[in-house]
Tab-separated table of C-alpha atoms in Angstrom:
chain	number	residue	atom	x	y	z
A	6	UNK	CA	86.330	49.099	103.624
A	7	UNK	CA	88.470	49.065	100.848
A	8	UNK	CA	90.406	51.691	99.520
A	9	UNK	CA	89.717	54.399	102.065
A	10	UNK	CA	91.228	57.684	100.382
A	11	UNK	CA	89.420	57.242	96.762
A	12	UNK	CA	86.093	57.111	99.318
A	13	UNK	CA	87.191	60.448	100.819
A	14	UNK	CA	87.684	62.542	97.720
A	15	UNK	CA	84.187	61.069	96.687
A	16	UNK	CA	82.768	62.873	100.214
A	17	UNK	CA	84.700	65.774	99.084
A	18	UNK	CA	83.326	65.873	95.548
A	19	UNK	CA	80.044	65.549	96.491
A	20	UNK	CA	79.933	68.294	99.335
A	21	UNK	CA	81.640	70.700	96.559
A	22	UNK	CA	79.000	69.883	94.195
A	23	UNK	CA	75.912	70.423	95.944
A	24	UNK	CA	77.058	73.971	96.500
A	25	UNK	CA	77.440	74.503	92.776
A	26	UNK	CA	75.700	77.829	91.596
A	27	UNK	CA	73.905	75.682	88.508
A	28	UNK	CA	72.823	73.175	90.751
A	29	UNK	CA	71.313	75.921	93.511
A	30	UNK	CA	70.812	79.161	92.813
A	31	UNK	CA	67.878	79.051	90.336
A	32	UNK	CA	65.541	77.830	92.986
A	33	UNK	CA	65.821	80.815	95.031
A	34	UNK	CA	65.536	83.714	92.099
A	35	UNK	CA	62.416	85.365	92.086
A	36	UNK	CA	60.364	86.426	88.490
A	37	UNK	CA	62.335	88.832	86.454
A	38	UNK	CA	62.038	91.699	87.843
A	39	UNK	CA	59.886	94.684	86.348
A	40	UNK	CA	62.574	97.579	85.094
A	41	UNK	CA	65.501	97.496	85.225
A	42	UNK	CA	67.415	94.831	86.369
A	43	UNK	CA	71.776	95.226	87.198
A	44	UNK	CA	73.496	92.323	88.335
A	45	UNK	CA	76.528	92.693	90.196
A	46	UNK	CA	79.056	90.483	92.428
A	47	UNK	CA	82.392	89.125	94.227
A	48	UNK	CA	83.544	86.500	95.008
A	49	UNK	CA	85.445	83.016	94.418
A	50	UNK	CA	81.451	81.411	93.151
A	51	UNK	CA	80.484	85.247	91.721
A	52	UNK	CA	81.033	84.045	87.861
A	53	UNK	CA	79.242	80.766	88.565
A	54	UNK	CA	76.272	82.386	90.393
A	55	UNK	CA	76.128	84.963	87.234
A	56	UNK	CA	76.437	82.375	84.769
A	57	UNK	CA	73.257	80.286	86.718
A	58	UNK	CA	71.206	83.586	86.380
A	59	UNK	CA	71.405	84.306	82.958
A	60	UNK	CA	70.705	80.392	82.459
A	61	UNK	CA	67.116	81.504	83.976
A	62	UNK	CA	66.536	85.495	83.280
A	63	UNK	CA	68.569	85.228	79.665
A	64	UNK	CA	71.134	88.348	79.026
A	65	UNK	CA	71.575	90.843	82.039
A	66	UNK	CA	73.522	94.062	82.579
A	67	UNK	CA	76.201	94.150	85.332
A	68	UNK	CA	79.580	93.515	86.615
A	69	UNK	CA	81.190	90.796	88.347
A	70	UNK	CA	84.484	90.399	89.952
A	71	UNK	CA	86.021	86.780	90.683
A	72	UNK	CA	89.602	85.145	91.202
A	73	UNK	CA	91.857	84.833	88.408
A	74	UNK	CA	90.786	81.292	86.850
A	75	UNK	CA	87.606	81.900	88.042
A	76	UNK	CA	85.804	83.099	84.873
A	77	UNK	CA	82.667	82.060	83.349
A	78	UNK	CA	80.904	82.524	80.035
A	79	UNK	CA	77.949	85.138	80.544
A	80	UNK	CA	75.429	86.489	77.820
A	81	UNK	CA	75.515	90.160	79.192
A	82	UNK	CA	77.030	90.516	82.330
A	83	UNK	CA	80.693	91.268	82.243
A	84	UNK	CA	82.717	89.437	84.097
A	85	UNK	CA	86.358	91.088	85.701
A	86	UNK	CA	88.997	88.887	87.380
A	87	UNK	CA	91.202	89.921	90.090
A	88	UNK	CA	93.190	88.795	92.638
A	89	UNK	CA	92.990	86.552	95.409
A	90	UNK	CA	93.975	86.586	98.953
A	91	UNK	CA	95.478	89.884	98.717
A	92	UNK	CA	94.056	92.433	96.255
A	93	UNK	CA	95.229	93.648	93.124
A	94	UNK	CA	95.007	97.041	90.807
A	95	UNK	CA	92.514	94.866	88.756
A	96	UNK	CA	89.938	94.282	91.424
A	97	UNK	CA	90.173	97.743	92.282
A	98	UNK	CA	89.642	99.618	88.948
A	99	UNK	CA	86.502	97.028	88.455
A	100	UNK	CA	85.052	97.905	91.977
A	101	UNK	CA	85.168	101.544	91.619
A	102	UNK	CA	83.344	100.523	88.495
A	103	UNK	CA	80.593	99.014	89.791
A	104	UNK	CA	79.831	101.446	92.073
A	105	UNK	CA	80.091	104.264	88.857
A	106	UNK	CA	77.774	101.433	87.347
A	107	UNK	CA	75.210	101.348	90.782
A	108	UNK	CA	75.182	105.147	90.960
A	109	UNK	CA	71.865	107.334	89.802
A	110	UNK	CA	69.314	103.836	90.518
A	111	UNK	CA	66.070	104.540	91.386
A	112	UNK	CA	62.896	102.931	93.547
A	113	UNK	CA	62.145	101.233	90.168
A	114	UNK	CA	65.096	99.874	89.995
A	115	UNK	CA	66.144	96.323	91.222
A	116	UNK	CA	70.319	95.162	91.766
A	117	UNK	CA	70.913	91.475	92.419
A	118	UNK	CA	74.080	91.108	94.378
A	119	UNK	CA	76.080	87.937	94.025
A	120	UNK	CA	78.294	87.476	97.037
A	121	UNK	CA	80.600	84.263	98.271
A	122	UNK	CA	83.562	83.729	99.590
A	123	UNK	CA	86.571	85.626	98.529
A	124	UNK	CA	84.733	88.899	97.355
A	125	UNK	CA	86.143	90.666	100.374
A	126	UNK	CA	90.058	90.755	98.580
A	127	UNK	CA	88.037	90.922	94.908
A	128	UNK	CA	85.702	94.013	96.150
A	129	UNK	CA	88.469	96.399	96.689
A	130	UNK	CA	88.240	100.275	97.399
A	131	UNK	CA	90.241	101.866	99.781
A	132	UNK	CA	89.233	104.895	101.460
A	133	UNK	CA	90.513	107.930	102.735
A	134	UNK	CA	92.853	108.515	100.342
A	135	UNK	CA	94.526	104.931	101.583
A	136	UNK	CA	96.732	103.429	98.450
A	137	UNK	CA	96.297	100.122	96.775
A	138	UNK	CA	99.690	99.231	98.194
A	139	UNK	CA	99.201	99.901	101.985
A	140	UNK	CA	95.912	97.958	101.553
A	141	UNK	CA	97.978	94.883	100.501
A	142	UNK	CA	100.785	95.113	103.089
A	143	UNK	CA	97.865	95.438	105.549
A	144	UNK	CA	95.951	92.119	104.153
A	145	UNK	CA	99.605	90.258	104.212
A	146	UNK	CA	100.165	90.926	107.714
A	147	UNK	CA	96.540	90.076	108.863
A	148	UNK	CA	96.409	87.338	106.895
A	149	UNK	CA	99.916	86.124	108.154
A	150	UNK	CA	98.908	86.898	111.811
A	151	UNK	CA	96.803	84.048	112.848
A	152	UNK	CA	93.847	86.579	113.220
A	153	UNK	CA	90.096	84.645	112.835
A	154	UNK	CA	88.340	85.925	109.654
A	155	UNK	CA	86.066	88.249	111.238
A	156	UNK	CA	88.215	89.789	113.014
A	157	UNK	CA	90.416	90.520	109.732
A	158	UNK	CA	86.921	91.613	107.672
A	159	UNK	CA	85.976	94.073	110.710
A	160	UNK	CA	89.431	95.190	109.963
A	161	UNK	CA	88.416	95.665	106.216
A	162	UNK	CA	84.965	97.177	106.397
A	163	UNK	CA	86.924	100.515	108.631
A	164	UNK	CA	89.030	101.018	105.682
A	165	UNK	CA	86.728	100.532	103.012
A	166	UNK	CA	84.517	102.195	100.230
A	167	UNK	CA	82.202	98.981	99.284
A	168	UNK	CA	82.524	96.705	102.562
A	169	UNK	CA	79.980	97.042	105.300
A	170	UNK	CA	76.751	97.791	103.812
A	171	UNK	CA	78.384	100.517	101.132
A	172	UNK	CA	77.981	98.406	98.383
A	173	UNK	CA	74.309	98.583	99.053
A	174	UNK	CA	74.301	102.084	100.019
A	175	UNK	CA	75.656	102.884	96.297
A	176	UNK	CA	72.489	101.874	94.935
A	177	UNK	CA	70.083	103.447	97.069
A	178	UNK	CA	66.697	104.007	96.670
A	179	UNK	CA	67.042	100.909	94.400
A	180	UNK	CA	65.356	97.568	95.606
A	181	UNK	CA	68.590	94.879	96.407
A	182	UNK	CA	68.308	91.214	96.546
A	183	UNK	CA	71.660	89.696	97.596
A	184	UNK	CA	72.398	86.331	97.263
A	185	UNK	CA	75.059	84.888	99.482
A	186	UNK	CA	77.290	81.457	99.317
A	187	UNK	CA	78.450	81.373	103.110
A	188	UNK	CA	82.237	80.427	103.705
A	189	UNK	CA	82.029	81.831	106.894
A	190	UNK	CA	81.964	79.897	110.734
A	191	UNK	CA	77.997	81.060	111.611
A	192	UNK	CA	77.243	82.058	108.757
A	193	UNK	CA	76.483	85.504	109.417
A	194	UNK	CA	75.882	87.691	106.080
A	195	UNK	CA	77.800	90.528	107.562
A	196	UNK	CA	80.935	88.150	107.481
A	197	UNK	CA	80.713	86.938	103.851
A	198	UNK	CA	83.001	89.187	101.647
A	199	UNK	CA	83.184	91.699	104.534
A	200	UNK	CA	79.372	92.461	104.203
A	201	UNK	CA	78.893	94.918	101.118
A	202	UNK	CA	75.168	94.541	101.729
A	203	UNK	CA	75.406	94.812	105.778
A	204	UNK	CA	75.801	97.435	108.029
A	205	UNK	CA	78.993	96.983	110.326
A	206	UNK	CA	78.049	97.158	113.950
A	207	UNK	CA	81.770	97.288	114.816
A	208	UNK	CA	83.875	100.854	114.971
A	209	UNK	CA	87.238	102.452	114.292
A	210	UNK	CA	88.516	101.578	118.182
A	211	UNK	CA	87.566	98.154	117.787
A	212	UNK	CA	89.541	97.573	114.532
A	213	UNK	CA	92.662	99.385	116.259
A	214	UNK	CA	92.227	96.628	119.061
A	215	UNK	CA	91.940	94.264	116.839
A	216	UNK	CA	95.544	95.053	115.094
A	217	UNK	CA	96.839	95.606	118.484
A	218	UNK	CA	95.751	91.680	119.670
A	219	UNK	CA	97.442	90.419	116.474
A	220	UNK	CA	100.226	92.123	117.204
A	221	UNK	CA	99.878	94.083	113.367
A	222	UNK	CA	101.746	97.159	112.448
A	223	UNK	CA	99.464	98.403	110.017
A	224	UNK	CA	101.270	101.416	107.417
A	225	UNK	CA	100.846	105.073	109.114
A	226	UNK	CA	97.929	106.081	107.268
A	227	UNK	CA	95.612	103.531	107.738
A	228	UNK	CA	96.282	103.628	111.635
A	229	UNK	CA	95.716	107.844	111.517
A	230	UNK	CA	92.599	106.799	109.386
A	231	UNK	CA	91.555	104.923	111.887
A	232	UNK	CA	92.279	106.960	114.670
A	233	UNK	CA	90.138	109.431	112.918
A	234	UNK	CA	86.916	107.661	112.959
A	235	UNK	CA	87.418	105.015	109.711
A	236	UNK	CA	84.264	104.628	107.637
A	237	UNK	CA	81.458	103.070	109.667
A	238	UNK	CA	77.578	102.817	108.019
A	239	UNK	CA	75.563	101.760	110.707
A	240	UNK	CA	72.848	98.692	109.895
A	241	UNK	CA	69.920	101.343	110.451
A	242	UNK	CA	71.376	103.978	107.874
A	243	UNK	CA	68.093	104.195	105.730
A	244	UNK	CA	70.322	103.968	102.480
A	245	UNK	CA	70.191	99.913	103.698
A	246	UNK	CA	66.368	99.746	104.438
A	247	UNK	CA	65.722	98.408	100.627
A	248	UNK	CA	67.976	95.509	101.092
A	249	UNK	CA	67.008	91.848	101.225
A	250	UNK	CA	69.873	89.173	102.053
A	251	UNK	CA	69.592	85.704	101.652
A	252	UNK	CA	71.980	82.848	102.539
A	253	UNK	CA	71.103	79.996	99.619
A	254	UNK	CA	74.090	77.887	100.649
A	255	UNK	CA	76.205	76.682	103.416
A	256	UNK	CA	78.711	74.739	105.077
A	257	UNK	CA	75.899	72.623	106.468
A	258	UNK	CA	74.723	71.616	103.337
A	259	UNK	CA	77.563	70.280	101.918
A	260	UNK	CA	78.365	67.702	105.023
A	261	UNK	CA	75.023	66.928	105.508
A	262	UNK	CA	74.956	65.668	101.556
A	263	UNK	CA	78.871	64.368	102.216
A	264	UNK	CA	77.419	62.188	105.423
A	265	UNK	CA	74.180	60.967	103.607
A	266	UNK	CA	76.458	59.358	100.829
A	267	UNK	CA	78.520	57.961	103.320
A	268	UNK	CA	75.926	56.769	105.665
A	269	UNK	CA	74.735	54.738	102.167
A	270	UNK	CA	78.215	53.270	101.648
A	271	UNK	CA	77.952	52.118	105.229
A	272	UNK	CA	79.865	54.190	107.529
A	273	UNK	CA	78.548	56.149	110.676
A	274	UNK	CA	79.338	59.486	111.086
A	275	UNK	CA	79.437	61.932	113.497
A	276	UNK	CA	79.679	65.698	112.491
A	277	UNK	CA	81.895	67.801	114.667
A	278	UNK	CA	80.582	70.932	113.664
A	279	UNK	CA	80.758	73.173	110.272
A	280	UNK	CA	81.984	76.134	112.397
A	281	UNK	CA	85.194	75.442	113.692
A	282	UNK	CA	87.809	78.024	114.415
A	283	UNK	CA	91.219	78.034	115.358
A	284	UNK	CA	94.894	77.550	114.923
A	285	UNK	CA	95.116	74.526	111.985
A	286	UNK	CA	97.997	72.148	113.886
A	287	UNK	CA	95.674	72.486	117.126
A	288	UNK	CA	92.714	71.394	116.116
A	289	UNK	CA	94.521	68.381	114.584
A	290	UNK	CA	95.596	67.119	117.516
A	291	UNK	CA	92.538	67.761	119.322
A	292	UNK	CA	90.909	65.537	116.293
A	293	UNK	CA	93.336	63.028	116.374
A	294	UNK	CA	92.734	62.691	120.344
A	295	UNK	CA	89.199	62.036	119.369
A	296	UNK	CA	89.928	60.235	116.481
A	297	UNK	CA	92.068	57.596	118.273
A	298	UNK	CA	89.865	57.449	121.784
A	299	UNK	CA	87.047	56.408	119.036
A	300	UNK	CA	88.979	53.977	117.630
A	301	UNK	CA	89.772	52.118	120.847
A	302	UNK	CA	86.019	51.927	121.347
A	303	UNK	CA	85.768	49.937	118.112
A	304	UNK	CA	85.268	46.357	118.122
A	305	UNK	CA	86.921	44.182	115.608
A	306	UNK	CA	83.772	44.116	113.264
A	307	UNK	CA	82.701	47.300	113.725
A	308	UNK	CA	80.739	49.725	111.127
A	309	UNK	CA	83.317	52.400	110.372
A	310	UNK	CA	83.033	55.937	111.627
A	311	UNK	CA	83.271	58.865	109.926
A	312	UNK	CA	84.154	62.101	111.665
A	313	UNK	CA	83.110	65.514	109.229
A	314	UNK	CA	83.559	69.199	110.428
A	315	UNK	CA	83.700	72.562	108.833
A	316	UNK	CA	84.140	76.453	109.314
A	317	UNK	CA	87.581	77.955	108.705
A	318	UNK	CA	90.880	76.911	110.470
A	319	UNK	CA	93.996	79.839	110.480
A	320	UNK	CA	97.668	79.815	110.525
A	321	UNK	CA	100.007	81.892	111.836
A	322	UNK	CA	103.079	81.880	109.634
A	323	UNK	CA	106.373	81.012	111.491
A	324	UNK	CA	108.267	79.625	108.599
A	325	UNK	CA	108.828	80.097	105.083
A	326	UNK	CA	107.059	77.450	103.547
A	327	UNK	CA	104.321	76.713	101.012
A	328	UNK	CA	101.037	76.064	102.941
A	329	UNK	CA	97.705	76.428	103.664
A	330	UNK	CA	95.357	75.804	106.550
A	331	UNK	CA	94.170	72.725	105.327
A	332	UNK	CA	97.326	71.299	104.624
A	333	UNK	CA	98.508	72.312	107.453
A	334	UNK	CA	95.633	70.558	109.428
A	335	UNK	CA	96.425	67.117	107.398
A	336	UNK	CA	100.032	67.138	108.240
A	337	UNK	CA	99.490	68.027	112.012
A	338	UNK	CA	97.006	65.360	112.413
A	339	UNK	CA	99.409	63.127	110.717
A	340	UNK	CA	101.646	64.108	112.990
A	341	UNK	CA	99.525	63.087	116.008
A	342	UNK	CA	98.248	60.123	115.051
A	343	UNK	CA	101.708	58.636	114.374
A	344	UNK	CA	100.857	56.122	111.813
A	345	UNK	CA	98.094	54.773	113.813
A	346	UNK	CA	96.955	51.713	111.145
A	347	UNK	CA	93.133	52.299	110.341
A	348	UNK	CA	92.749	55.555	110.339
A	349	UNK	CA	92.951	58.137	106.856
A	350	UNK	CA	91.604	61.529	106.406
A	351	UNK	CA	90.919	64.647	103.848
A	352	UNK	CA	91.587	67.894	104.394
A	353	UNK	CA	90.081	70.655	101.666
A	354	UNK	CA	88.932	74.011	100.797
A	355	UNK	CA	85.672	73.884	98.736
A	356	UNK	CA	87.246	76.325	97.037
A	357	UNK	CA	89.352	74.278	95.238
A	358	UNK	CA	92.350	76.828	96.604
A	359	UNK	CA	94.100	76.214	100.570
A	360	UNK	CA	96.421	79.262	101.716
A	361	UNK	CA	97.844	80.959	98.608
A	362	UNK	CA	98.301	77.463	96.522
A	363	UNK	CA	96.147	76.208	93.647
A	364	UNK	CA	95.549	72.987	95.831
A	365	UNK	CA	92.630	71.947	97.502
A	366	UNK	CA	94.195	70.313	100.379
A	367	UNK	CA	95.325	66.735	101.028
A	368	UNK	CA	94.725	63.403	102.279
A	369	UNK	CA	96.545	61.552	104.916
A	370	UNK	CA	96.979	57.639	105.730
A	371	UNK	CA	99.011	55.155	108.110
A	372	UNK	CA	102.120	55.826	105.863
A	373	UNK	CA	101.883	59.113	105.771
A	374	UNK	CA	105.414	60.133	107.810
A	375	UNK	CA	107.223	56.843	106.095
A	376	UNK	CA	106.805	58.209	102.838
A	377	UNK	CA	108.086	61.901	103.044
A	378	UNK	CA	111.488	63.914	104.636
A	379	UNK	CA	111.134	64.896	108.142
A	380	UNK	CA	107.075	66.137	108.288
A	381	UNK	CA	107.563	67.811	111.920
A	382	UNK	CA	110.235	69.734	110.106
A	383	UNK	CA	107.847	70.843	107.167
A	384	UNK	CA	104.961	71.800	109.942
A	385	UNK	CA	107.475	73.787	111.417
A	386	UNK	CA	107.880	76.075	108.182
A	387	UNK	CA	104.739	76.141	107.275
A	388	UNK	CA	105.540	74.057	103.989
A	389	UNK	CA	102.658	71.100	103.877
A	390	UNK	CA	102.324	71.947	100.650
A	391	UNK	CA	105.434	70.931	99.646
A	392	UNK	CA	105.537	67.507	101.922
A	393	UNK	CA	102.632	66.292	100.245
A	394	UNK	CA	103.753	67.213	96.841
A	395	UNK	CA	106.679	65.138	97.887
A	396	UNK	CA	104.612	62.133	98.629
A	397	UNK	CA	102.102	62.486	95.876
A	398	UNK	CA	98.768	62.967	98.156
A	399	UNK	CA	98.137	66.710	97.312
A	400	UNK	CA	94.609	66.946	96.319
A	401	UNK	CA	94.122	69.416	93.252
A	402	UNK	CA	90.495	70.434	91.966
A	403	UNK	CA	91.203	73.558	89.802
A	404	UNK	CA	88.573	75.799	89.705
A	405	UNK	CA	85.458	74.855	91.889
A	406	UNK	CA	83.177	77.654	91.098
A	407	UNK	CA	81.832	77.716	94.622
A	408	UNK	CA	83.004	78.079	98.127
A	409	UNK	CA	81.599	76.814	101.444
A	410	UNK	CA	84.888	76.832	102.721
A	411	UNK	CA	86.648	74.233	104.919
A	412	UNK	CA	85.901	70.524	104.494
A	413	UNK	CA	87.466	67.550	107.147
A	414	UNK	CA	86.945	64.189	107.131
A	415	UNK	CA	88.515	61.465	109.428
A	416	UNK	CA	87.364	57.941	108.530
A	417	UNK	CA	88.420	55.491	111.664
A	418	UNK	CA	88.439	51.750	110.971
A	419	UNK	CA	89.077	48.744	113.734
A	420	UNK	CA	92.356	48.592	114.594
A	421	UNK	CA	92.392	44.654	115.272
């Protein structure tokens, strides 16, 4: 096969764009609704997904919050950006907005909630009297920790006004229709954004177990808030029994479109999963172990394979560096294969943003270590970022619009 890494990026491109709010969403909006109608959102894709319903229902009234850069042109509903992995005063002021905006509906009434990946830093409200600021140094440390996402969302949802089904509970007796992009490993709609249409059927203890596993010190007033009960809404409160929510796209999708295009440029391919969890640099080298026992199985004319997986890797920061689980993954498996000759890979966020950098990710070939300074060093600190800037293999999207999060693909040619 020639030219392996252009071939990637094309996988990549096409498993962002079949999750692409204008190329999805329409086909799952009912008629207009009768009365009236509010729109409101969060999320990394929330813009996009607004933007592909006024393209169908024309002008709408609402509020939508999405990452800085993230902003599309709407007829009617506004559109707020905030900040992204850890929230801002921006997100904030805009949430408490919305819910001014949800309050006083009635059984007439119909909300459309837009909700991807992302929406759980962009819908921000603290409660009990918790401060903007204690809310961030919480997200840093979680997010710093290693911690799985749902563990850090059940986290959220104890501390929040909006997350866990409160969203929905602002608009009650209203009719809701949510419409979800999944990012999330299972795709459970209580996950994505922290679940501002779900009930959370976790508690106050749990999330104070949770900090105590991840070894968090979270500030004094959100553990006493805690302590004291948080801010649970069960999924049978009956201020949730108007909502309907509906996953429209997935992780799935995208490889399943991503291994159809490269079944047709001749490859076979194997998907690992769109699920997977776990610490970036060791699910590498548990992919490079596979990657390399497949290769030995290859004989010297042999179709190549493709190996695609999903879900939502995590790092636990030990260094200093500029990185991002994807990255991360890329140089670790670069790392373990050891310039093995026949075998290149990309590593992406659909998102079109890895860690806290405005990269997607990167791709990885034989040369890989030959080309940069010392890459065990730079997986040490955390700073893959900056080795593949080095080397000129960082893969930048801008602004994707969407988010189906994680996106891996090892392509494994004969060796001989």
């Amino acid at each position: 096969m020639q030219d392996p890494l252009p071939f990637l990026r094309r996988l990549f491109d096409r498993a962002v764009e079949v999750a692409d709010p204008m190329q999805s969403l329409a086909a799952c909006l009912p008629p207009k609704p009768e009365g009236r109608l509010v729109v409101v959102g969060a999320g990394k894709a929330s813009a996009r997904m607004a933007e592909a319903v006024e393209a169908v229902y024309g002008p709408c009234e609402g509020l939508v919050i999405t990452r800085y850069g993230y902003a599309r042109p709407c007829q009617g509903i506004e559109i707020v950006e905030a900040a992204h992995p850890v929230p801002d005063e921006a997100g904030t002021r805009a949430t408490r907005r919305m819910l001014d905006l949800l309050d006083g509906l009635g059984e007439g009434d119909t909300v459309l909630a837009l909700i991807s990946g992302g929406g759980s830093a962009l819908l921000n409200a603290p409660a009990g009297g918790i401060t903007l600021d204690e809310k961030r140094q919480l997200t840093d440390a979680l997010l710093s920790s290693g911690a799985p996402i749902g563990d850090i969302n059940g986290i959220r949802k104890q501390i929040s006004d909006v997350k866990g089904g409160k969203l929905a509970a602002a608009a009650y007796p209203a009719r809701i229709l949510a419409l979800m992009i999944s990012d999330v490993p299972g795709d459970n709609p209580a996950d994505i954004a922290s679940g501002p249409t779900v009930g959370d059927t976790g508690d106050a203890r749990r999330a104070l177990d949770t900090l105590a596993r991840w070894k968090v010190t979270a500030p004094a007033s959100i553990t006493a808030y805690l302590e004291r009960g948080g801010n649970p809404l069960a999924p049978d409160d009956e201020r949730l029994s108007r909502v309907e929510n509906v996953i429209y796209a997935a992780p799935s999708q995208s490889l399943d479109a991503a291994a159809e295009l490269a079944r047709a440029e001749g490859c076979e391919v194997e998907i690992l999963g769109d699920a997977l969890e776990g610490e970036a640099r060791d699910v590498a080298a548990d992919h490079a172990r596979q990657a390399l026992a497949a290769q030995a199985k290859l004989s010297r004319n042999a179709t190549p394979l493709l190996l695609l997986s999903g879900g939502e890797l995590t790092v636990t920061r030990r260094g200093d560096g500029v990185g991002g689980p994807n990255a991360e993954y890329a140089l670790a498996l670069a790392l373990a294969l050891d310039g093995a000759p026949g075998i290149h890979a990309i590593a992406c966020d659909t998102d079109g943003v890895d860690g806290a950098a405005e990269v997607a990710g990167a791709v990885i070939g034989p040369d890989t270590l030959t080309r940069g300074p010392d890459a065990a060093k730079a997986l040490n600190r955390n700073d893959a970022h900056s080795y593949f800037e080095k080397i000129a293999d960082q893969v930048v999207t801008g602004p994707t619009l969407t988010n189906v999060n994680d996106f891996r693909a090892i392509l494994i040619e004969p060796s001989n």
